[in-house]
Amino acid sequence: MTFDEPQIAGRSSPGRHAAPAVDPLAVLPPTPAISRPSWIALSVSRTSVARARRFAAAVIRDHVSDPDHADSIVLVVSELVTNARRAAAEVRRWEPHDLPLRFGLLATDRWVHLYVTDPDPRPLQPNPAPANGWGLGIVDTYAAARWVGYTQVDKTVHVLVPAPGVTLTAAELKERTRDMGTHKREADCSACNGKGGSWKSHDGDRFWAPCVLCNGTGKQ
């Protein structure tokens, strides 16, 4: 694409119209920035944790300038993906080419929203005694909010990490978390005792059957 040479308003070159005095694009309203989460699909292999860490570090680079804060976010990512790998492995055996996990994040200058989806619809089972001493406790150390969304076939763990020195407003928390905490406030399902279902066997195959009363959430 080529453009005419700039012209001074009120003057014209031979064979050409005079250039407009005002840039026609300048009168158009600015287009608002659209924020969309970035995500990747992951396998259950150990290399997925490292891949998720690298992916997170690349995505937050433009919004997180504090290297210590960036390291904290990557640490939270490690724990979330590790838990998701463990949950997926309990559902069934996966082939190396299978990508049952989904890790995503949305970064702004005020917060970073992390989420990990795994194919285990049962209530979240955090590692009670992690060998490294971290577990979900380290997640809650940095998170302004943590919540879990369930469907009949999977669950998604969300974490909202504020920037250093930032206190998120009630409106921000409400916007990001929506139904946060509803699963904690509800009672355990009376049919499955909060387990969300049970293991079944058919023709030698073992599979997880969600509870028909609570649809696999473990709550009622």
PDB file of C-alpha atoms in Angstrom:
ATOM      1  CA  MET A   1       0.000   0.000   0.000  1.00  0.00           C
ATOM      2  CA  THR A   2       1.304   3.490  -0.875  1.00  0.00           C
ATOM      3  CA  PHE A   3       0.273   6.891   0.400  1.00  0.00           C
ATOM      4  CA  ASP A   4       0.341  10.347  -1.140  1.00  0.00           C
ATOM      5  CA  GLU A   5       3.013  12.670   0.126  1.00  0.00           C
ATOM      6  CA  PRO A   6       1.851  15.006   2.907  1.00  0.00           C
ATOM      7  CA  GLN A   7       0.334  18.233   1.596  1.00  0.00           C
ATOM      8  CA  ILE A   8      -0.123  21.560   3.287  1.00  0.00           C
ATOM      9  CA  ALA A   9      -3.757  22.597   3.676  1.00  0.00           C
ATOM     10  CA  GLY A  10      -4.819  25.209   1.092  1.00  0.00           C
ATOM     11  CA  ARG A  11      -2.162  24.193  -1.402  1.00  0.00           C
ATOM     12  CA  SER A  12      -2.251  21.489  -4.006  1.00  0.00           C
ATOM     13  CA  SER A  13       0.184  19.743  -6.224  1.00  0.00           C
ATOM     14  CA  PRO A  14      -0.333  19.486  -9.976  1.00  0.00           C
ATOM     15  CA  GLY A  15      -2.822  16.778 -10.786  1.00  0.00           C
ATOM     16  CA  ARG A  16      -3.736  16.233  -7.140  1.00  0.00           C
ATOM     17  CA  HIS A  17      -6.450  17.377  -4.786  1.00  0.00           C
ATOM     18  CA  ALA A  18      -5.500  19.418  -1.772  1.00  0.00           C
ATOM     19  CA  ALA A  19      -4.936  17.331   1.340  1.00  0.00           C
ATOM     20  CA  PRO A  20      -7.623  17.677   4.003  1.00  0.00           C
ATOM     21  CA  ALA A  21      -6.869  20.113   6.780  1.00  0.00           C
ATOM     22  CA  VAL A  22      -7.863  17.543   9.404  1.00  0.00           C
ATOM     23  CA  ASP A  23      -6.882  13.919   9.562  1.00  0.00           C
ATOM     24  CA  PRO A  24     -10.178  12.072   8.912  1.00  0.00           C
ATOM     25  CA  LEU A  25      -9.122   9.244  11.224  1.00  0.00           C
ATOM     26  CA  ALA A  26      -8.636  11.644  14.107  1.00  0.00           C
ATOM     27  CA  VAL A  27     -12.363  12.256  14.448  1.00  0.00           C
ATOM     28  CA  LEU A  28     -13.162   8.572  14.958  1.00  0.00           C
ATOM     29  CA  PRO A  29     -13.801   7.529  18.567  1.00  0.00           C
ATOM     30  CA  PRO A  30     -11.027   5.451  20.117  1.00  0.00           C
ATOM     31  CA  THR A  31     -11.607   1.724  20.135  1.00  0.00           C
ATOM     32  CA  PRO A  32     -11.641   0.353  23.693  1.00  0.00           C
ATOM     33  CA  ALA A  33      -9.089  -2.285  24.550  1.00  0.00           C
ATOM     34  CA  ILE A  34     -10.571  -5.755  24.768  1.00  0.00           C
ATOM     35  CA  SER A  35      -9.093  -8.060  27.380  1.00  0.00           C
ATOM     36  CA  ARG A  36      -9.318 -11.748  26.671  1.00  0.00           C
ATOM     37  CA  PRO A  37      -7.802 -14.608  28.645  1.00  0.00           C
ATOM     38  CA  SER A  38      -4.913 -16.525  27.148  1.00  0.00           C
ATOM     39  CA  TRP A  39      -4.929 -20.295  27.559  1.00  0.00           C
ATOM     40  CA  ILE A  40      -3.208 -23.511  26.565  1.00  0.00           C
ATOM     41  CA  ALA A  41      -4.162 -27.191  26.654  1.00  0.00           C
ATOM     42  CA  LEU A  42      -1.888 -29.451  28.687  1.00  0.00           C
ATOM     43  CA  SER A  43      -1.181 -33.136  29.117  1.00  0.00           C
ATOM     44  CA  VAL A  44      -0.842 -34.840  32.500  1.00  0.00           C
ATOM     45  CA  SER A  45       2.921 -35.288  32.147  1.00  0.00           C
ATOM     46  CA  ARG A  46       5.325 -33.576  34.507  1.00  0.00           C
ATOM     47  CA  THR A  47       6.527 -31.323  31.713  1.00  0.00           C
ATOM     48  CA  SER A  48       3.120 -29.624  31.708  1.00  0.00           C
ATOM     49  CA  VAL A  49       3.954 -27.784  34.922  1.00  0.00           C
ATOM     50  CA  ALA A  50       7.074 -26.251  33.389  1.00  0.00           C
ATOM     51  CA  ARG A  51       5.190 -25.413  30.209  1.00  0.00           C
ATOM     52  CA  ALA A  52       2.451 -23.658  32.179  1.00  0.00           C
ATOM     53  CA  ARG A  53       5.051 -21.688  34.133  1.00  0.00           C
ATOM     54  CA  ARG A  54       6.742 -20.477  30.950  1.00  0.00           C
ATOM     55  CA  PHE A  55       3.401 -19.609  29.395  1.00  0.00           C
ATOM     56  CA  ALA A  56       2.326 -17.607  32.444  1.00  0.00           C
ATOM     57  CA  ALA A  57       5.618 -15.738  32.632  1.00  0.00           C
ATOM     58  CA  ALA A  58       5.292 -14.705  28.988  1.00  0.00           C
ATOM     59  CA  VAL A  59       1.676 -13.553  29.283  1.00  0.00           C
ATOM     60  CA  ILE A  60       2.135 -11.438  32.446  1.00  0.00           C
ATOM     61  CA  ARG A  61       5.339  -9.787  31.254  1.00  0.00           C
ATOM     62  CA  ASP A  62       3.592  -6.631  30.031  1.00  0.00           C
ATOM     63  CA  HIS A  63       1.600  -6.176  33.249  1.00  0.00           C
ATOM     64  CA  VAL A  64       3.861  -7.413  36.044  1.00  0.00           C
ATOM     65  CA  SER A  65       7.081  -5.437  36.424  1.00  0.00           C
ATOM     66  CA  ASP A  66       8.005  -6.630  39.926  1.00  0.00           C
ATOM     67  CA  PRO A  67      10.150  -9.768  39.481  1.00  0.00           C
ATOM     68  CA  ASP A  68       9.258 -11.055  42.960  1.00  0.00           C
ATOM     69  CA  HIS A  69       5.558 -10.720  42.202  1.00  0.00           C
ATOM     70  CA  ALA A  70       6.068 -12.489  38.887  1.00  0.00           C
ATOM     71  CA  ASP A  71       7.820 -15.343  40.697  1.00  0.00           C
ATOM     72  CA  SER A  72       4.904 -15.578  43.143  1.00  0.00           C
ATOM     73  CA  ILE A  73       2.406 -15.871  40.310  1.00  0.00           C
ATOM     74  CA  VAL A  74       4.459 -18.579  38.626  1.00  0.00           C
ATOM     75  CA  LEU A  75       4.631 -20.420  41.957  1.00  0.00           C
ATOM     76  CA  VAL A  76       0.838 -20.342  42.225  1.00  0.00           C
ATOM     77  CA  VAL A  77       0.606 -21.656  38.662  1.00  0.00           C
ATOM     78  CA  SER A  78       2.834 -24.596  39.606  1.00  0.00           C
ATOM     79  CA  GLU A  79       0.573 -25.614  42.473  1.00  0.00           C
ATOM     80  CA  LEU A  80      -2.635 -25.266  40.464  1.00  0.00           C
ATOM     81  CA  VAL A  81      -1.376 -27.322  37.526  1.00  0.00           C
ATOM     82  CA  THR A  82       0.147 -29.929  39.844  1.00  0.00           C
ATOM     83  CA  ASN A  83      -3.216 -30.399  41.546  1.00  0.00           C
ATOM     84  CA  ALA A  84      -4.948 -30.611  38.155  1.00  0.00           C
ATOM     85  CA  ARG A  85      -2.509 -33.270  36.974  1.00  0.00           C
ATOM     86  CA  ARG A  86      -3.166 -35.318  40.092  1.00  0.00           C
ATOM     87  CA  ALA A  87      -6.935 -35.004  39.671  1.00  0.00           C
ATOM     88  CA  ALA A  88      -6.834 -35.991  35.999  1.00  0.00           C
ATOM     89  CA  ALA A  89      -4.681 -39.036  36.745  1.00  0.00           C
ATOM     90  CA  GLU A  90      -7.311 -40.293  39.191  1.00  0.00           C
ATOM     91  CA  VAL A  91     -10.015 -40.236  36.522  1.00  0.00           C
ATOM     92  CA  ARG A  92      -8.318 -42.598  34.065  1.00  0.00           C
ATOM     93  CA  ARG A  93      -5.097 -43.367  32.287  1.00  0.00           C
ATOM     94  CA  TRP A  94      -4.153 -40.820  29.638  1.00  0.00           C
ATOM     95  CA  GLU A  95      -2.051 -41.251  26.527  1.00  0.00           C
ATOM     96  CA  PRO A  96       0.912 -38.907  25.945  1.00  0.00           C
ATOM     97  CA  HIS A  97      -0.976 -37.114  23.162  1.00  0.00           C
ATOM     98  CA  ASP A  98      -4.056 -36.486  25.337  1.00  0.00           C
ATOM     99  CA  LEU A  99      -4.561 -32.899  26.500  1.00  0.00           C
ATOM    100  CA  PRO A 100      -7.198 -33.089  29.268  1.00  0.00           C
ATOM    101  CA  LEU A 101      -6.051 -29.987  31.164  1.00  0.00           C
ATOM    102  CA  ARG A 102      -6.654 -26.349  30.316  1.00  0.00           C
ATOM    103  CA  PHE A 103      -4.672 -23.529  31.902  1.00  0.00           C
ATOM    104  CA  GLY A 104      -5.577 -19.903  31.319  1.00  0.00           C
ATOM    105  CA  LEU A 105      -4.950 -16.468  32.695  1.00  0.00           C
ATOM    106  CA  LEU A 106      -5.990 -12.876  32.271  1.00  0.00           C
ATOM    107  CA  ALA A 107      -3.531 -10.191  33.367  1.00  0.00           C
ATOM    108  CA  THR A 108      -4.079  -6.511  34.150  1.00  0.00           C
ATOM    109  CA  ASP A 109      -2.037  -3.930  36.028  1.00  0.00           C
ATOM    110  CA  ARG A 110      -4.175  -4.538  39.149  1.00  0.00           C
ATOM    111  CA  TRP A 111      -4.616  -8.300  39.194  1.00  0.00           C
ATOM    112  CA  VAL A 112      -3.924 -11.600  37.483  1.00  0.00           C
ATOM    113  CA  HIS A 113      -6.738 -14.143  37.149  1.00  0.00           C
ATOM    114  CA  LEU A 114      -5.496 -17.736  36.879  1.00  0.00           C
ATOM    115  CA  TYR A 115      -7.653 -20.771  36.179  1.00  0.00           C
ATOM    116  CA  VAL A 116      -7.058 -24.474  35.596  1.00  0.00           C
ATOM    117  CA  THR A 117      -9.650 -26.966  34.343  1.00  0.00           C
ATOM    118  CA  ASP A 118      -9.284 -30.714  34.904  1.00  0.00           C
ATOM    119  CA  PRO A 119     -11.585 -33.630  33.926  1.00  0.00           C
ATOM    120  CA  ASP A 120     -12.413 -34.624  37.512  1.00  0.00           C
ATOM    121  CA  PRO A 121     -15.830 -33.223  38.515  1.00  0.00           C
ATOM    122  CA  ARG A 122     -15.470 -34.272  42.149  1.00  0.00           C
ATOM    123  CA  PRO A 123     -14.960 -31.572  44.809  1.00  0.00           C
ATOM    124  CA  LEU A 124     -11.433 -30.243  44.973  1.00  0.00           C
ATOM    125  CA  GLN A 125      -9.118 -32.464  46.997  1.00  0.00           C
ATOM    126  CA  PRO A 126      -6.032 -30.426  47.942  1.00  0.00           C
ATOM    127  CA  ASN A 127      -2.828 -32.216  48.803  1.00  0.00           C
ATOM    128  CA  PRO A 128      -3.086 -32.495  52.605  1.00  0.00           C
ATOM    129  CA  ALA A 129       0.629 -32.793  53.255  1.00  0.00           C
ATOM    130  CA  PRO A 130       2.738 -31.775  50.253  1.00  0.00           C
ATOM    131  CA  ALA A 131       6.351 -32.803  50.461  1.00  0.00           C
ATOM    132  CA  ASN A 132       7.545 -29.319  49.561  1.00  0.00           C
ATOM    133  CA  GLY A 133       5.439 -27.672  52.265  1.00  0.00           C
ATOM    134  CA  TRP A 134       3.413 -25.593  49.797  1.00  0.00           C
ATOM    135  CA  GLY A 135       0.044 -27.029  48.785  1.00  0.00           C
ATOM    136  CA  LEU A 136      -2.964 -24.767  48.402  1.00  0.00           C
ATOM    137  CA  GLY A 137      -1.799 -22.884  51.466  1.00  0.00           C
ATOM    138  CA  ILE A 138       0.780 -21.070  49.366  1.00  0.00           C
ATOM    139  CA  VAL A 139      -1.937 -20.263  46.826  1.00  0.00           C
ATOM    140  CA  ASP A 140      -4.101 -18.649  49.489  1.00  0.00           C
ATOM    141  CA  THR A 141      -1.108 -16.658  50.719  1.00  0.00           C
ATOM    142  CA  TYR A 142      -1.011 -14.696  47.469  1.00  0.00           C
ATOM    143  CA  ALA A 143      -4.654 -14.894  46.382  1.00  0.00           C
ATOM    144  CA  ALA A 144      -7.306 -12.286  47.074  1.00  0.00           C
ATOM    145  CA  ALA A 145      -9.867 -14.963  46.196  1.00  0.00           C
ATOM    146  CA  ARG A 146      -9.963 -18.627  45.253  1.00  0.00           C
ATOM    147  CA  TRP A 147     -13.056 -20.492  44.060  1.00  0.00           C
ATOM    148  CA  VAL A 148     -14.094 -23.576  42.132  1.00  0.00           C
ATOM    149  CA  GLY A 149     -16.660 -24.005  39.376  1.00  0.00           C
ATOM    150  CA  TYR A 150     -18.113 -27.433  38.644  1.00  0.00           C
ATOM    151  CA  THR A 151     -19.838 -29.103  35.717  1.00  0.00           C
ATOM    152  CA  GLN A 152     -20.875 -32.715  35.244  1.00  0.00           C
ATOM    153  CA  VAL A 153     -17.620 -33.521  33.473  1.00  0.00           C
ATOM    154  CA  ASP A 154     -14.959 -31.244  34.965  1.00  0.00           C
ATOM    155  CA  LYS A 155     -14.062 -28.570  37.471  1.00  0.00           C
ATOM    156  CA  THR A 156     -12.201 -25.271  37.184  1.00  0.00           C
ATOM    157  CA  VAL A 157     -10.136 -23.769  39.976  1.00  0.00           C
ATOM    158  CA  HIS A 158      -9.876 -19.968  39.837  1.00  0.00           C
ATOM    159  CA  VAL A 159      -7.380 -17.761  41.656  1.00  0.00           C
ATOM    160  CA  LEU A 160      -7.260 -13.965  41.675  1.00  0.00           C
ATOM    161  CA  VAL A 161      -3.866 -12.531  42.586  1.00  0.00           C
ATOM    162  CA  PRO A 162      -3.685  -8.761  43.217  1.00  0.00           C
ATOM    163  CA  ALA A 163      -0.643  -6.652  42.354  1.00  0.00           C
ATOM    164  CA  PRO A 164       1.603  -5.604  45.257  1.00  0.00           C
ATOM    165  CA  GLY A 165       0.028  -2.772  47.237  1.00  0.00           C
ATOM    166  CA  VAL A 166      -3.339  -3.185  45.484  1.00  0.00           C
ATOM    167  CA  THR A 167      -6.510  -3.826  47.469  1.00  0.00           C
ATOM    168  CA  LEU A 168      -9.214  -5.011  45.144  1.00  0.00           C
ATOM    169  CA  THR A 169     -12.562  -3.298  45.482  1.00  0.00           C
ATOM    170  CA  ALA A 170     -15.768  -5.146  46.241  1.00  0.00           C
ATOM    171  CA  ALA A 171     -16.919  -4.426  42.709  1.00  0.00           C
ATOM    172  CA  GLU A 172     -13.758  -5.955  41.239  1.00  0.00           C
ATOM    173  CA  LEU A 173     -14.097  -9.075  43.351  1.00  0.00           C
ATOM    174  CA  LYS A 174     -17.753  -9.434  42.476  1.00  0.00           C
ATOM    175  CA  GLU A 175     -17.027  -9.034  38.777  1.00  0.00           C
ATOM    176  CA  ARG A 176     -14.260 -11.623  38.758  1.00  0.00           C
ATOM    177  CA  THR A 177     -15.571 -14.172  41.218  1.00  0.00           C
ATOM    178  CA  ARG A 178     -19.317 -14.080  40.546  1.00  0.00           C
ATOM    179  CA  ASP A 179     -20.550 -17.158  42.442  1.00  0.00           C
ATOM    180  CA  MET A 180     -17.479 -17.533  44.613  1.00  0.00           C
ATOM    181  CA  GLY A 181     -18.045 -19.458  47.791  1.00  0.00           C
ATOM    182  CA  THR A 182     -21.418 -20.994  47.030  1.00  0.00           C
ATOM    183  CA  HIS A 183     -19.969 -24.484  47.158  1.00  0.00           C
ATOM    184  CA  LYS A 184     -18.431 -23.786  50.560  1.00  0.00           C
ATOM    185  CA  ARG A 185     -21.662 -22.485  52.041  1.00  0.00           C
ATOM    186  CA  GLU A 186     -23.797 -25.404  50.817  1.00  0.00           C
ATOM    187  CA  ALA A 187     -24.091 -28.663  52.727  1.00  0.00           C
ATOM    188  CA  ASP A 188     -22.540 -31.931  51.571  1.00  0.00           C
ATOM    189  CA  CYS A 189     -24.750 -34.037  49.354  1.00  0.00           C
ATOM    190  CA  SER A 190     -26.674 -36.618  51.389  1.00  0.00           C
ATOM    191  CA  ALA A 191     -26.424 -39.236  48.635  1.00  0.00           C
ATOM    192  CA  CYS A 192     -22.666 -39.228  48.132  1.00  0.00           C
ATOM    193  CA  ASN A 193     -21.586 -37.624  51.443  1.00  0.00           C
ATOM    194  CA  GLY A 194     -19.847 -34.829  49.604  1.00  0.00           C
ATOM    195  CA  LYS A 195     -17.722 -37.105  47.430  1.00  0.00           C
ATOM    196  CA  GLY A 196     -19.482 -36.113  44.219  1.00  0.00           C
ATOM    197  CA  GLY A 197     -19.922 -39.681  43.007  1.00  0.00           C
ATOM    198  CA  SER A 198     -18.281 -43.071  43.169  1.00  0.00           C
ATOM    199  CA  TRP A 199     -16.027 -45.355  41.193  1.00  0.00           C
ATOM    200  CA  LYS A 200     -17.787 -47.937  39.009  1.00  0.00           C
ATOM    201  CA  SER A 201     -16.605 -50.920  36.970  1.00  0.00           C
ATOM    202  CA  HIS A 202     -17.918 -52.144  33.627  1.00  0.00           C
ATOM    203  CA  ASP A 203     -16.380 -54.844  31.450  1.00  0.00           C
ATOM    204  CA  GLY A 204     -13.135 -54.484  33.305  1.00  0.00           C
ATOM    205  CA  ASP A 205     -12.966 -50.703  32.920  1.00  0.00           C
ATOM    206  CA  ARG A 206     -13.012 -48.528  36.019  1.00  0.00           C
ATOM    207  CA  PHE A 207     -14.631 -45.106  35.725  1.00  0.00           C
ATOM    208  CA  TRP A 208     -15.951 -42.294  37.882  1.00  0.00           C
ATOM    209  CA  ALA A 209     -19.754 -41.939  38.001  1.00  0.00           C
ATOM    210  CA  PRO A 210     -21.000 -38.516  39.163  1.00  0.00           C
ATOM    211  CA  CYS A 211     -23.709 -38.505  41.802  1.00  0.00           C
ATOM    212  CA  VAL A 212     -27.146 -38.133  40.199  1.00  0.00           C
ATOM    213  CA  LEU A 213     -28.460 -36.058  43.102  1.00  0.00           C
ATOM    214  CA  CYS A 214     -25.802 -33.332  43.147  1.00  0.00           C
ATOM    215  CA  ASN A 215     -24.572 -33.731  39.539  1.00  0.00           C
ATOM    216  CA  GLY A 216     -21.085 -34.456  40.784  1.00  0.00           C
ATOM    217  CA  THR A 217     -20.578 -31.284  42.844  1.00  0.00           C
ATOM    218  CA  GLY A 218     -20.744 -33.026  46.213  1.00  0.00           C
ATOM    219  CA  LYS A 219     -23.059 -30.248  47.466  1.00  0.00           C
ATOM    220  CA  GLN A 220     -26.797 -29.769  47.686  1.00  0.00           C
TER     221      GLN A 220
END
